[in-house]
Structures are given as C-alpha cells and as structure tokens.
Coordinates of C-alpha atoms and ligand atoms in Angstrom, one line a residue:
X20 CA -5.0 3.0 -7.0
X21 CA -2.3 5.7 -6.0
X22 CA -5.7 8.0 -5.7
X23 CA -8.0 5.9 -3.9
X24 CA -4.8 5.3 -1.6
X25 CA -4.1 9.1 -1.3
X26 CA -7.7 9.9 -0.4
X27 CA -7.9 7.5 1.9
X28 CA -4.7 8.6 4.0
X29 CA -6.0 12.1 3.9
X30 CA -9.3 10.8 4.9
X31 CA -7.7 8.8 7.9
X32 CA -4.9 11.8 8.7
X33 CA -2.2 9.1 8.0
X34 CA 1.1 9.1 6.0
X35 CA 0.2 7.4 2.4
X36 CA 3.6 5.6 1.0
X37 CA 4.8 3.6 -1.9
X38 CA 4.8 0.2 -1.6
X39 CA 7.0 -1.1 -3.6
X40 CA 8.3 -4.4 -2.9
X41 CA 8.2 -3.6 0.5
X42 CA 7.6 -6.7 3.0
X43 CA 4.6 -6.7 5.4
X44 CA 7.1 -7.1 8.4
X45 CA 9.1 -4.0 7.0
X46 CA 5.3 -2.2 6.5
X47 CA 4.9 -2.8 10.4
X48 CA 8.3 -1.2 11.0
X49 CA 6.2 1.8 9.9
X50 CA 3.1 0.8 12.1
X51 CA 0.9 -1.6 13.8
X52 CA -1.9 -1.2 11.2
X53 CA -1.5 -0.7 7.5
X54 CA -4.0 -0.2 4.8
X55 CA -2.7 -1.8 1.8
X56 CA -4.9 -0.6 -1.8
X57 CA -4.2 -3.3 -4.1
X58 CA -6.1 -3.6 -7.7
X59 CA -8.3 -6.2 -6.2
X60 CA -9.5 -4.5 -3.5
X61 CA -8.4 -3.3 0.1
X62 CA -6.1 -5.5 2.7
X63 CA -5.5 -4.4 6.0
X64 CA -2.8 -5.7 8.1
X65 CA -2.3 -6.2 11.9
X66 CA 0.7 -6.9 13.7
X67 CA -1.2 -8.6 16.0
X68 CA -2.2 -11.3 13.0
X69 CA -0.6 -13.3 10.6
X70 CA -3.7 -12.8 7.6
X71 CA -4.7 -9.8 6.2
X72 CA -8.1 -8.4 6.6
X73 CA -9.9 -8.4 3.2
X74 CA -13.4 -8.4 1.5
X75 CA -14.8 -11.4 1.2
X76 CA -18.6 -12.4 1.4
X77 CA -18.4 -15.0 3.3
X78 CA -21.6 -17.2 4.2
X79 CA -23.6 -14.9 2.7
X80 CA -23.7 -16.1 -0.9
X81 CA -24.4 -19.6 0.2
X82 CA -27.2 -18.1 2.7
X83 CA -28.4 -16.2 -0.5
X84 CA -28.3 -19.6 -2.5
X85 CA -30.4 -21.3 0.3
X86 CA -33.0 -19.0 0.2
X87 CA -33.0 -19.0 -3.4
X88 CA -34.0 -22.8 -2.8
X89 CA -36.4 -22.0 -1.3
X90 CA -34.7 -22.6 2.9
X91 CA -35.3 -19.9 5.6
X92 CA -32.9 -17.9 7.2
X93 CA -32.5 -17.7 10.8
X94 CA -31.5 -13.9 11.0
X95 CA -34.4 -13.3 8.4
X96 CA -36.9 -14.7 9.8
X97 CA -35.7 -13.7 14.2
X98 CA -36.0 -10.1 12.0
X99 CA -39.5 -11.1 10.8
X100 CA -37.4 -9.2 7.5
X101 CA -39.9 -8.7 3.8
X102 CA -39.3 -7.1 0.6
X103 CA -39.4 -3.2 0.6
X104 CA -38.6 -3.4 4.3
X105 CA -35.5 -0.8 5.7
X106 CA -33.0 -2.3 7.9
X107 CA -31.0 -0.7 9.8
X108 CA -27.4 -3.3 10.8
X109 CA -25.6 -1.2 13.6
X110 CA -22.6 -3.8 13.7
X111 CA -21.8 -4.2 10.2
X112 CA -18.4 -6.3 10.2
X113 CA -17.7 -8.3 7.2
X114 CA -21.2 -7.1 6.1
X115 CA -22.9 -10.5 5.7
X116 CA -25.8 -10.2 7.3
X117 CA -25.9 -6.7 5.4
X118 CA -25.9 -8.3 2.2
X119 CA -28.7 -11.5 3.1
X120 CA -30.8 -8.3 4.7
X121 CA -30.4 -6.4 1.5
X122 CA -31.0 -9.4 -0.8
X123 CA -34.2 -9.9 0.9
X124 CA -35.2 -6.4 0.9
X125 CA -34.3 -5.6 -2.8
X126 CA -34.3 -2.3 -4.6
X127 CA -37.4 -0.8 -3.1
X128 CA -35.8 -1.5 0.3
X129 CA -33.2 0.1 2.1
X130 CA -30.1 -1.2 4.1
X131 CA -27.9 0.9 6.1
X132 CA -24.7 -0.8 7.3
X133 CA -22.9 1.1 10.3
X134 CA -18.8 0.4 11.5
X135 CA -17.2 2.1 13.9
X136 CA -13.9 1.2 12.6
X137 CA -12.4 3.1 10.0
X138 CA -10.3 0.5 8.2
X139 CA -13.1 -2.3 8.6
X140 CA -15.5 0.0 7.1
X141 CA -13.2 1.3 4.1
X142 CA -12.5 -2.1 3.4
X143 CA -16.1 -3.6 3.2
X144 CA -17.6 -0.7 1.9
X145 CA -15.0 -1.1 -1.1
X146 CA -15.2 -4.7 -1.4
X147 CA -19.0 -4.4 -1.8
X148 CA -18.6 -1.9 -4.6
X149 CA -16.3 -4.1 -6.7
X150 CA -16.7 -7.8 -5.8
X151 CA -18.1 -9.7 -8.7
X152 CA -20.1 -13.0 -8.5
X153 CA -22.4 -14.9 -10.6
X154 CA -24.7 -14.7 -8.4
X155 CA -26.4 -11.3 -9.8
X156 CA -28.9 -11.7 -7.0
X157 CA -25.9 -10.7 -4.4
X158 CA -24.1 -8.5 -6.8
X159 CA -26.8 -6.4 -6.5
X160 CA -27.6 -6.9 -2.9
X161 CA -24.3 -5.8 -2.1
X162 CA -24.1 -2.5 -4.4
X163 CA -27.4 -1.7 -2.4
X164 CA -25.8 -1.5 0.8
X165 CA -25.5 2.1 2.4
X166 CA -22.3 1.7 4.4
X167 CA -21.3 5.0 7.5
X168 CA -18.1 4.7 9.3
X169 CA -19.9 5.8 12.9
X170 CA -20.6 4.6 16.2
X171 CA -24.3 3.5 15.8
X172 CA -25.2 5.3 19.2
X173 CA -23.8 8.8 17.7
X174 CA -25.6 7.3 14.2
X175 CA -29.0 6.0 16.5
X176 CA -29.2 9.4 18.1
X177 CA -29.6 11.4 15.1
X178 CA -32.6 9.0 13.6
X179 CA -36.1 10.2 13.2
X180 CA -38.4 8.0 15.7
X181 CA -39.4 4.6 13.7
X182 CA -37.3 5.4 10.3
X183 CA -36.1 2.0 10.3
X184 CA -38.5 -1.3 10.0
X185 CA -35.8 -3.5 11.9
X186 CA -32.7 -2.3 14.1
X187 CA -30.2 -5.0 14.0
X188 CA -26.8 -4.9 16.2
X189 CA -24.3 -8.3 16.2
X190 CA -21.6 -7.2 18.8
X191 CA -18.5 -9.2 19.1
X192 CA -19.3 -12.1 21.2
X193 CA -17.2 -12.3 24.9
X194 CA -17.2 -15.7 24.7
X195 CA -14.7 -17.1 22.3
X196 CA -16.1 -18.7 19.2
X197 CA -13.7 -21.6 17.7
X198 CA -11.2 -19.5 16.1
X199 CA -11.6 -20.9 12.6
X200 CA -14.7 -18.3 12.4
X201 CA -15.4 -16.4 9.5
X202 CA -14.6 -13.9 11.2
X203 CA -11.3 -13.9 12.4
X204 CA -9.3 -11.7 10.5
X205 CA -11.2 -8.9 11.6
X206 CA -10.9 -9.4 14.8
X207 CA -8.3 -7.4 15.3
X208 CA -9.6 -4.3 14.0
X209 CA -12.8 -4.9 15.9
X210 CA -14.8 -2.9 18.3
X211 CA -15.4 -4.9 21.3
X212 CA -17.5 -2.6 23.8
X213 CA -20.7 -3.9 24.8
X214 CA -23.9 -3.4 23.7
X215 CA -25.3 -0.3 26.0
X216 CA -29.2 0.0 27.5
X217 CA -28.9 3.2 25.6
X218 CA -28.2 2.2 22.5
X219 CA -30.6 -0.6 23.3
X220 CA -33.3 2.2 24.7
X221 CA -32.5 4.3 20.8
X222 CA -32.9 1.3 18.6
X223 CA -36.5 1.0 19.8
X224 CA -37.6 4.4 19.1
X225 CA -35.8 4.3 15.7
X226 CA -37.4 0.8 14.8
X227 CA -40.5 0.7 13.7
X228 CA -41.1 -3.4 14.3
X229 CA -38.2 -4.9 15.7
X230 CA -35.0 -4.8 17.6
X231 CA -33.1 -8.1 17.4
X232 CA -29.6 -8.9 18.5
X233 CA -27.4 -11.8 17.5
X234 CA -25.1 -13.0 20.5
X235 CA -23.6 -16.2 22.0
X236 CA -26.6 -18.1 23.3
X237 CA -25.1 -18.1 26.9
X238 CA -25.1 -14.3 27.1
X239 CA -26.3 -12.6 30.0
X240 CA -26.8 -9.6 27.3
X241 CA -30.0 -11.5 26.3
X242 CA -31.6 -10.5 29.6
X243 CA -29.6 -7.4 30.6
X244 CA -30.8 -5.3 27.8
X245 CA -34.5 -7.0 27.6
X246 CA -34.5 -8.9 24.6
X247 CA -36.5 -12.1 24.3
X248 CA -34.3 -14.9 23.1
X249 CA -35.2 -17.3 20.2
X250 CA -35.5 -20.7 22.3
X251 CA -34.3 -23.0 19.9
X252 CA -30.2 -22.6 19.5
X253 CA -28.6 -25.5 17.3
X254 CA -25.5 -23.3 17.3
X255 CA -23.1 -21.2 19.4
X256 CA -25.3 -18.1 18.7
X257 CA -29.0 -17.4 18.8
X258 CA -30.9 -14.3 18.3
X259 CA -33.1 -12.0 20.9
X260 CA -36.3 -10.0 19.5
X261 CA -37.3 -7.1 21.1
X262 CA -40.7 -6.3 19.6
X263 CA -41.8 -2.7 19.2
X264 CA -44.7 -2.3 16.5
X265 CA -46.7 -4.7 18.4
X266 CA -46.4 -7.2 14.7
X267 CA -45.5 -10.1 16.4
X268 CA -45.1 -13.3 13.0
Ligands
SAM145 C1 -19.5 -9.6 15.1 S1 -19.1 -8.4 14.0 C2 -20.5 -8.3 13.0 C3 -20.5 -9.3 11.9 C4 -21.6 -9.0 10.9 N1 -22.9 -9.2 11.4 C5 -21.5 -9.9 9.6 O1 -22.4 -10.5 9.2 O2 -20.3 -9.9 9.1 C6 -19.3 -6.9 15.0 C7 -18.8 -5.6 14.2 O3 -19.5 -4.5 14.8 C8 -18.5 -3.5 15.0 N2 -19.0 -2.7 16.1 C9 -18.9 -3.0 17.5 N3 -19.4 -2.0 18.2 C10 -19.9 -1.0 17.3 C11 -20.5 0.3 17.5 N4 -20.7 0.7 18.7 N5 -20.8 1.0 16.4 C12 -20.6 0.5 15.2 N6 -20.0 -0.7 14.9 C13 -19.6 -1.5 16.0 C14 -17.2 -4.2 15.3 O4 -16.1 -3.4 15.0 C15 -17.4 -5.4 14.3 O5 -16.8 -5.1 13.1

C-alpha cells in the first residue's frame, strides 16, 4: 500500500503522508482533495462531500445479468455494439458503461476508457484491476478495460481515422439528475465542460460506425452537435446516434 500510495503522489506531484488514525476533517486541514490507498482499494475525499469517492460497479453487473437473460441494453444496442467490436468511451466515470461495452465485446474486442480527472481515473482504473465478483463474466470485462487519464479531445486527436468501431462520450448532464444517482460521489471530482463540435467533428473520423452520446433527453446538445436522438425516452436520459459507416441496424 505505502508504494502504490508513494507512486501515486509522485505521479500526481503531491505530498504522500501517513495516515495514521488521522480523521478525514483533519486530512482536509491538509487539503480539499485527498487520495486515501486503503487495502481494499482507492477512496478519494472531497471537502465539498460528506462520502468518499470509491470503486464500485454499480448498475453494471445487474445490466451484465440482464443481458445474460437474455434483455437488451439500451446503450448496446443506441451503439449498434457486437462481439470483437473496439469501443472507444471518451467519458469514462465510474466506468459502467465501460464494463457492459467490454462484456459485450469480449476478449477479441477492445475497450478504451478515457478520464480527464486524475483521481477519478486512478481510482477506477484500480478498482477494475482488483474488484472481485462472482460474476466471472464482469470480472473479466472489467480487467479488459484499457483505462488513459487524458482529455479525450487531446486523446481523439492523436487517433488513426476509423480505429475505433464506436466513439462513445456521456458528459455530465446540466440538468440535475435526482441526487440519489449512482453517480454522486463523483461528482465532485468531475469534469463538467461541455461536449465541443470538435471533439464531436474528431469522434467521427476516429469511428468507424457510430458516434453516440448519452445526455438528458431535454438537451439542446442533441441538436447542437448533430446527433439524431433515440425517440423513445422512458427515463431522464436518452441517447443520440450519429452514424458514420453508413451501417445503419
Ligand atoms: C456522466 S460521467 C460518465 C459516467 C459513465 N458513463 C459511467 O457509466 O460510469 C462523465 C465523466 O466524464 C468525465 N469527462 C468529462 N469531460 C471529459 C473530457 N473532456 N475528457 C475525458 N473525460 C471527461 C467526467 O470527469 C466524468 O467522470
């Protein structure tokens, strides 16, 4: 632990300390955000919020399960997403669409899970190293999972044209979502800048069938940045396709 904790303060130029029985207030003396490396994983903590941001798979064994079951999956199928197929999440968060893409794609596929943020990304790329499930099926999909600490535009940029079969982005909606969301404790370590036309413009030449982007199903984003949106929304959120291999399903 006193390692991984090392190499990840000299990775993130910050001060690595002892814990101890030190108090999260007292760790917040010391700063605003603290990285906490614990033997079950990583917790970051935010003075801004009263839980710790952890590893935790979240809907995505249960989505996993479903499909097991023989259900569909919205994301998979607004992705049009197969076995073998790569897939390309520029908004990785939590990770669990990552890990229902990856599942679906298997071991001749390829998932590539970008975060902006450093701590969210050391913590989910650790957490899908080491969490353990019975569920082989998302064990496996999660050790798959290719996770860069980048912004996807400086990631998108440096793509070969159509090296991806999907480009997926799920930006952090503007409108508030009930705050009992699965993804609330990261909020405050999120990235909340919009989704640009030029990151837009850079997922279709790196995709190879589809662009598709999850966002509140009021958002104007839908038709600023040309996607088509699904027409049926049961939910808060729907998805927008932008096709670009001319494979419409
Ligand atoms: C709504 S969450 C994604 C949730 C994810 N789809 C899941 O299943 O857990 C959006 C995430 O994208 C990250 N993000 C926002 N803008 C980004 C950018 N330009 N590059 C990389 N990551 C970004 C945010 O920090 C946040 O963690």
């Amino acid at each position: 632990m006193r390692t991984q904790a090392r190499s990840l303060a000299e990775a993130f130029g910050v001060r690595f300390i002892e814990r101890r029985n030190l108090s999260v207030n007292r760790l917040h003396e010391l700063d605003d955000e603290v990285l906490v490396v614990t033997d079950s994983g990583l917790r970051a903590y935010s003075a801004k919020a009263d839980a710790p941001f952890f590893f935790h798979p979240s809907m995505a064994l249960l989505r996993i399960k479903r499909i097991l079951g023989g259900d569909t999956d919205v994301m998979v199928r607004a992705c049009g997403l197969r076995t073998g197929d790569t897939f390309l999440d520029c908004t990785l968060g939590l990770g669990s669409d990552s890990i229902v893409a990856s599942f679906v794609t298997g071991d001749t596929g390829r998932v590539v899970g970008l975060e902006s943020e450093q701590i969210l990304a050391a913590v989910v790329a650790d957490g899908l190293k080491r969490y353990e499930s019975p569920l082989v099926e998302a064990v496996q999909a999660m050790r798959r999972i290719e996770v860069v600490s980048i912004h996807h535009l400086t990631f998108l940029r440096q793509c070969e044209n159509n090296s991806f079969d999907i480009v997926y982005f799920d930006p952090m909606f503007f409108q508030a979502i009930a705050a009992s969301d699965s993804i609330a404790p990261l909020r405050p370590f999120a990235n909340y800048e919009p989704l640009t036309a030029e990151a837009v413009e850079e997922a279709k030449r790196v995709a190879r069938r589809r662009v598709v982007m999850k966002n509140h199903r009021d958002s104007v984003d839908f038709n600023r940045l040309g996607f088509v949106r699904l027409p049926k929304a049961e939910r808060a959120f729907t998805y927008g396709i932008i096709e670009v291999g001319g494979e419409a399903q």
